[in-house]
Coordinates of N, CA and C in Angstrom, one line a residue:
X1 N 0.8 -1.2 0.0 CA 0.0 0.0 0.0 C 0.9 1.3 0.0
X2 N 2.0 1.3 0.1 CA 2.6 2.2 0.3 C 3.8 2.8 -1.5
X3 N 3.2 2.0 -2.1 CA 4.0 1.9 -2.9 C 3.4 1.7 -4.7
X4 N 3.3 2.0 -5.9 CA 2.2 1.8 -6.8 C 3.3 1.3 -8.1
X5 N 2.7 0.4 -8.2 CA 3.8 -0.1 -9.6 C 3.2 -0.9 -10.6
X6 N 3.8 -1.0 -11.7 CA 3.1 -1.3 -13.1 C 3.5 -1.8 -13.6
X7 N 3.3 -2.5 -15.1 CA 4.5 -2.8 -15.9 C 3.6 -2.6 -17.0
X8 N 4.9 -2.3 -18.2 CA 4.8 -2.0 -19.4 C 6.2 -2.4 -20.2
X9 N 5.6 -2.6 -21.5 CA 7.1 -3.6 -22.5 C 7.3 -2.1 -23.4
X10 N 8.3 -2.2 -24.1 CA 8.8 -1.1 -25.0 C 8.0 -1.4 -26.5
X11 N 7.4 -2.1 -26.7 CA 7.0 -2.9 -27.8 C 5.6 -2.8 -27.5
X12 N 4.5 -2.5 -28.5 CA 2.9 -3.0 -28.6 C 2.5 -4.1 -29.1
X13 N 3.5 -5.0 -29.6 CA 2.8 -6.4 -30.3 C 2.3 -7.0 -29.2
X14 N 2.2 -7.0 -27.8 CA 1.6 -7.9 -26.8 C 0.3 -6.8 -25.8
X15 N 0.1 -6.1 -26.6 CA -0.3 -5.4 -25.8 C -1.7 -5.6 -25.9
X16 N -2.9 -5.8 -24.5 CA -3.8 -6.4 -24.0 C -3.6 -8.2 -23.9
X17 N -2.9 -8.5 -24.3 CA -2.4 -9.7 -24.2 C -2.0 -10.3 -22.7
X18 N -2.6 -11.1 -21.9 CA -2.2 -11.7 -20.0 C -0.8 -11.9 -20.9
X19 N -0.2 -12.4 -19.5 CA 1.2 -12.7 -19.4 C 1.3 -14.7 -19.8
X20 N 2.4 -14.7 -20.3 CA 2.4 -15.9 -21.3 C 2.5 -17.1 -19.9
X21 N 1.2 -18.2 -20.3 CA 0.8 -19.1 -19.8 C 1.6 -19.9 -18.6
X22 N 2.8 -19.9 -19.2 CA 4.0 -20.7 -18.2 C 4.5 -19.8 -17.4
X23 N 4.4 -18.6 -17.5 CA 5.4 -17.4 -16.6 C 3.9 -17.6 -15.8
X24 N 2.5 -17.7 -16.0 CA 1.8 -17.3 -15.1 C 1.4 -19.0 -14.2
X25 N 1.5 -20.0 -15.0 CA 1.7 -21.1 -14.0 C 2.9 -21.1 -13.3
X26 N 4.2 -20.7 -13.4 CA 5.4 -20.7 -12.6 C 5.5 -19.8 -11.3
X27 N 4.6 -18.3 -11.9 CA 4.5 -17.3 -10.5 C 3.3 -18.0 -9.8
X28 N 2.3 -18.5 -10.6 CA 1.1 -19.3 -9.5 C 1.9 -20.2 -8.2
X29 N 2.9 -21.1 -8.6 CA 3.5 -21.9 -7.9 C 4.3 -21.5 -6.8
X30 N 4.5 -20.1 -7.0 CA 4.8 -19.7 -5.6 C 4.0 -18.3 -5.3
X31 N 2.8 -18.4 -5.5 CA 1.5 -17.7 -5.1 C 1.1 -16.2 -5.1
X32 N 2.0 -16.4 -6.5 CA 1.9 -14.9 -7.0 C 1.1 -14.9 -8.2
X33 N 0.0 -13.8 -8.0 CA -0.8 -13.9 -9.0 C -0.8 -12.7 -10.4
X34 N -0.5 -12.9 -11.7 CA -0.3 -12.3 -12.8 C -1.8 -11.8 -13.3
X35 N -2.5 -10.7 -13.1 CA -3.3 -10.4 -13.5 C -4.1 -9.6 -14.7
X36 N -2.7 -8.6 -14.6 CA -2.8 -7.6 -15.7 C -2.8 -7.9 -16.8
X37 N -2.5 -7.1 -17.9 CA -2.8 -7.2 -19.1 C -1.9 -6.3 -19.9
X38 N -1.0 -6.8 -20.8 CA 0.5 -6.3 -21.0 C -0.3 -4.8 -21.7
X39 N 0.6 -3.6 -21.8 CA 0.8 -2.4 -21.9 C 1.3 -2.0 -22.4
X40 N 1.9 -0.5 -23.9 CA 3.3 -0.3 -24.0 C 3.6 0.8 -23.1
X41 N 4.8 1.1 -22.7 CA 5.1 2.2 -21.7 C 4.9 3.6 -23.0
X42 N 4.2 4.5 -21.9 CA 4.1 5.7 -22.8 C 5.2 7.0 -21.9
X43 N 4.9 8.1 -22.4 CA 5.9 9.0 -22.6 C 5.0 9.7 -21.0
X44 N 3.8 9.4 -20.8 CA 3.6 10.3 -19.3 C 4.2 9.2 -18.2
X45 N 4.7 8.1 -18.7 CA 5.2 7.3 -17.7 C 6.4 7.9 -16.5
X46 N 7.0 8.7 -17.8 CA 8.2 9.4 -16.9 C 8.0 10.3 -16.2
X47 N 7.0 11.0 -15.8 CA 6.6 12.3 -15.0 C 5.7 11.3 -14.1
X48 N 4.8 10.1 -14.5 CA 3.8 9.9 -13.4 C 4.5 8.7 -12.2
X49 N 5.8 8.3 -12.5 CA 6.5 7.6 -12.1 C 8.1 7.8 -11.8
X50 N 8.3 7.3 -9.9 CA 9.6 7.9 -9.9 C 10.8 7.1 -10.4
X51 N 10.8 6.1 -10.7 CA 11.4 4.6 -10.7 C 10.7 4.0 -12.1
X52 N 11.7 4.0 -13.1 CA 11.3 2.8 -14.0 C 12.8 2.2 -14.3
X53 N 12.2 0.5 -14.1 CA 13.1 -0.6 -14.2 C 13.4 -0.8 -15.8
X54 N 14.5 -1.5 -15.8 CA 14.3 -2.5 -17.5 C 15.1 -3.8 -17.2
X55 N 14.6 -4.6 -18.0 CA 14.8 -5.9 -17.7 C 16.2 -6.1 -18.8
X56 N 16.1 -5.3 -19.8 CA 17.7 -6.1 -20.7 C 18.4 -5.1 -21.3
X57 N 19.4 -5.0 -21.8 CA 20.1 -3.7 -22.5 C 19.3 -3.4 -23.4
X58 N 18.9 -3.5 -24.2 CA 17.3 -3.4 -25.2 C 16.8 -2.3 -24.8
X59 N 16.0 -3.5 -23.9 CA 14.9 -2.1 -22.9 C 15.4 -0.9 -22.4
X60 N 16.6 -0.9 -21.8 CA 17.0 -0.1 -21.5 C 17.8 1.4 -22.5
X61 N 18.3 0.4 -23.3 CA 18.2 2.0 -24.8 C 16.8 2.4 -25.5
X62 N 16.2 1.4 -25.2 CA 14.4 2.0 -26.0 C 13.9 3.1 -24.6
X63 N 14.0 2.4 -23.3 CA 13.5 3.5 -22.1 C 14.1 4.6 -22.3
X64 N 15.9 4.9 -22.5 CA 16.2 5.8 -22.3 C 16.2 7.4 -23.1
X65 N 16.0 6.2 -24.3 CA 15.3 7.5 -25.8 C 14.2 7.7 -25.4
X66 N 13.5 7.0 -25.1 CA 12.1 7.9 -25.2 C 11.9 8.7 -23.9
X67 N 12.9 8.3 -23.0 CA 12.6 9.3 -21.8 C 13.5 11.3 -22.5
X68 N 14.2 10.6 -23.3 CA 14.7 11.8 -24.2 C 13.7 12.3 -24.6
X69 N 12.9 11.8 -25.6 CA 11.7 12.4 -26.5 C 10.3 12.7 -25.2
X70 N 10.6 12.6 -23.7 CA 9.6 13.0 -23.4 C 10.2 14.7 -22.8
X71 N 11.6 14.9 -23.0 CA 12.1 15.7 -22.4 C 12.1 16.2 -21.0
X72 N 12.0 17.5 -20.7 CA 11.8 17.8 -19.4 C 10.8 17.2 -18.4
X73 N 9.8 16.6 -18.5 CA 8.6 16.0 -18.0 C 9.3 14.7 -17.6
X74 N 10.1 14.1 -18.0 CA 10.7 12.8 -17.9 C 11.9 12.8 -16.8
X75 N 11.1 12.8 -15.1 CA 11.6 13.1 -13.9 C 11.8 11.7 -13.7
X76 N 11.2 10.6 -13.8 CA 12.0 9.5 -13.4 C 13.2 8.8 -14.0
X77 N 14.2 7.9 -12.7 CA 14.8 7.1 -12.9 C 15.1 6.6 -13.3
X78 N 15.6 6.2 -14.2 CA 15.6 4.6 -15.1 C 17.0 3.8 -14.5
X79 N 16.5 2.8 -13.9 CA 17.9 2.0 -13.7 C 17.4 0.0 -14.2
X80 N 18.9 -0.5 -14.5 CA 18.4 -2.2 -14.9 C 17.8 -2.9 -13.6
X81 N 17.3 -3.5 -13.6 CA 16.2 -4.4 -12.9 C 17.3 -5.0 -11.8
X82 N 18.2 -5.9 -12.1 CA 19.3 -6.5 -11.9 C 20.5 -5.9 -11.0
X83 N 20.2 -4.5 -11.3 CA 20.7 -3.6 -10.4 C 21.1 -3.8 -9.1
X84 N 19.6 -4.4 -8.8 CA 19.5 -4.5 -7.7 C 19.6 -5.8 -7.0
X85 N 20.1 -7.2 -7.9 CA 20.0 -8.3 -7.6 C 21.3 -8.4 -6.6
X86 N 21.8 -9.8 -5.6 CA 22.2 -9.6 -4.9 C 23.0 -11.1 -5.0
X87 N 22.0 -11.6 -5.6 CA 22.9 -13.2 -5.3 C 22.9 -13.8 -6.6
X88 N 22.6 -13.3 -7.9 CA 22.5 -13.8 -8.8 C 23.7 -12.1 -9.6
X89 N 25.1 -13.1 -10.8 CA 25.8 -12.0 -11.2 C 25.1 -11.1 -12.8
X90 N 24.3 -11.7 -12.8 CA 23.5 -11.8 -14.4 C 23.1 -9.8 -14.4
X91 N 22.9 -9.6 -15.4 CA 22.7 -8.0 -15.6 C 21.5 -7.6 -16.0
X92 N 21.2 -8.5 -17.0 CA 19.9 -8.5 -17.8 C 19.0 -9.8 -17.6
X93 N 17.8 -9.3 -17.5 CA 16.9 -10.8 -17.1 C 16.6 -11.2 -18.5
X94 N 17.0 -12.4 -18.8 CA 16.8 -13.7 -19.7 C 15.5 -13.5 -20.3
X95 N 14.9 -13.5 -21.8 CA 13.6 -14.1 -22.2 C 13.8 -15.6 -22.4
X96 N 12.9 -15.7 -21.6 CA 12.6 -17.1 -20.8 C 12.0 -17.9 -22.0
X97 N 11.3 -17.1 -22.7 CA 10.2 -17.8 -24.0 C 10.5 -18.6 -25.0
X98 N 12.0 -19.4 -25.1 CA 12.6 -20.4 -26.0 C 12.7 -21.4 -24.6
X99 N 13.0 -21.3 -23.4 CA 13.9 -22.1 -23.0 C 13.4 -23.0 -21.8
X100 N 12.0 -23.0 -22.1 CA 11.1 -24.1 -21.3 C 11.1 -23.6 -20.0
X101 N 10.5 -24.5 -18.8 CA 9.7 -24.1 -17.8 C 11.1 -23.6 -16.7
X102 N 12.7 -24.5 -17.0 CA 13.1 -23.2 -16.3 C 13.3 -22.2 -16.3
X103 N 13.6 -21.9 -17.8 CA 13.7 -20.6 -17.8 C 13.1 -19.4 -17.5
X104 N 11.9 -19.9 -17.4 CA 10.7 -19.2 -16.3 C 10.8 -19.1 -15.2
X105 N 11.5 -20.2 -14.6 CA 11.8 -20.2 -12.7 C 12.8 -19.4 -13.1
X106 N 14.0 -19.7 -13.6 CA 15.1 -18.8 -13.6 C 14.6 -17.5 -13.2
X107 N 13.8 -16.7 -14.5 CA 13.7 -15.6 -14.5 C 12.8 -14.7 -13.3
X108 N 12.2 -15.6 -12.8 CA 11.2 -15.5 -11.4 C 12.8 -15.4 -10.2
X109 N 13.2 -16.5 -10.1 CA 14.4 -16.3 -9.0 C 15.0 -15.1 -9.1
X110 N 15.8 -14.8 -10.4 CA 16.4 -13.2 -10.2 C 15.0 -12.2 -9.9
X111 N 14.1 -12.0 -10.4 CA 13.3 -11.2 -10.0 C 13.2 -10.8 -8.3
X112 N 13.0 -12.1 -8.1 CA 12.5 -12.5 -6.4 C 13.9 -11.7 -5.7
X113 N 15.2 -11.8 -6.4 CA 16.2 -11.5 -5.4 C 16.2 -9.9 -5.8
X114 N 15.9 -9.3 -7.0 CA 16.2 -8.0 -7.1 C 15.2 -7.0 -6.5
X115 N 14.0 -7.6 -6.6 CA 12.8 -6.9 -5.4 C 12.9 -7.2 -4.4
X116 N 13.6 -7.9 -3.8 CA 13.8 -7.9 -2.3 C 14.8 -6.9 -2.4
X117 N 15.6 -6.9 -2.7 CA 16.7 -5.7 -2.7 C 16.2 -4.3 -2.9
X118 N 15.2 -4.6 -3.6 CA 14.6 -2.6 -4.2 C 13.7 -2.5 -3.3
X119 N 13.0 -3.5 -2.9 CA 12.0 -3.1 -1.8 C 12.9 -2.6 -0.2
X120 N 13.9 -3.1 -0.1 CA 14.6 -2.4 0.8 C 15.4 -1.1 1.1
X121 N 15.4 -1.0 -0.6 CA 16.2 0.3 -0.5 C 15.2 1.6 -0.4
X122 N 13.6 0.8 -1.1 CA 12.6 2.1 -1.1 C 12.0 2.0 0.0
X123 N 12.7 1.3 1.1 CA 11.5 1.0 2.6 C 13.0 1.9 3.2
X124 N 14.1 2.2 3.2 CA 14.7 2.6 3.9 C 15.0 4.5 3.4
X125 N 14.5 4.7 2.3 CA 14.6 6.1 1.6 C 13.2 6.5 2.3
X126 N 11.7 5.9 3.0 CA 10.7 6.8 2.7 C 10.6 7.1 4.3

């Protein structure tokens, strides 16, 4: 409750599209539930948000131009996801979508360790 977050891809091919079948049986399995319905990040993202993540070097040159083209209005952060991981040396989170069901835990486990990590640094900044 203290905190409001979102997600959005750099890309509209998936957009109103749930999250792909095995990523949402893999977070079921540890009782996290995938609800939404994929988004592309737009240009008021950077003013309505102080924090945006990216999951691969990709994402992160597509976030960072367009936080360019949103210019001055474009107050948030951008840092990699991974950033913040702790026990895993990896930089960019893996698309999991060629490489079967672990690739999906894989990419659940770095998640799990880089939000513990960001959740502690934004429970210790507020």
């Amino acid at each position: 409750d203290q905190f409001v977050v979102d997600s959005a891809g750099t890309g509209g091919w998936h957009v109103g599209n749930p999250a792909d079948r095995r990523m949402q049986a893999a977070a079921n399995r540890r009782g996290i539930q995938l609800p939404s319905r994929a988004r592309q990040i737009s240009l008021d993202d950077f003013s309505a948000f102080d924090l945006i993540l990216t999951m691969d070097d990709a994402n992160l040159a597509a976030v960072t131009s367009l936080a360019r083209e949103a210019g001055s209005q474009a107050t948030a952060k951008i840092r990699p996801m991974l950033s913040y991981a702790r026990q895993f040396n990896e930089t960019e989170v893996p698309d999991p979508y060629y490489g079967g069901d672990a690739g999906f835990e894989h990419v659940l486990d770095l998640l799990d360790d880089a939000c513990a990590h960001l959740l502690e640094e934004l429970s210790s900044a507020a």
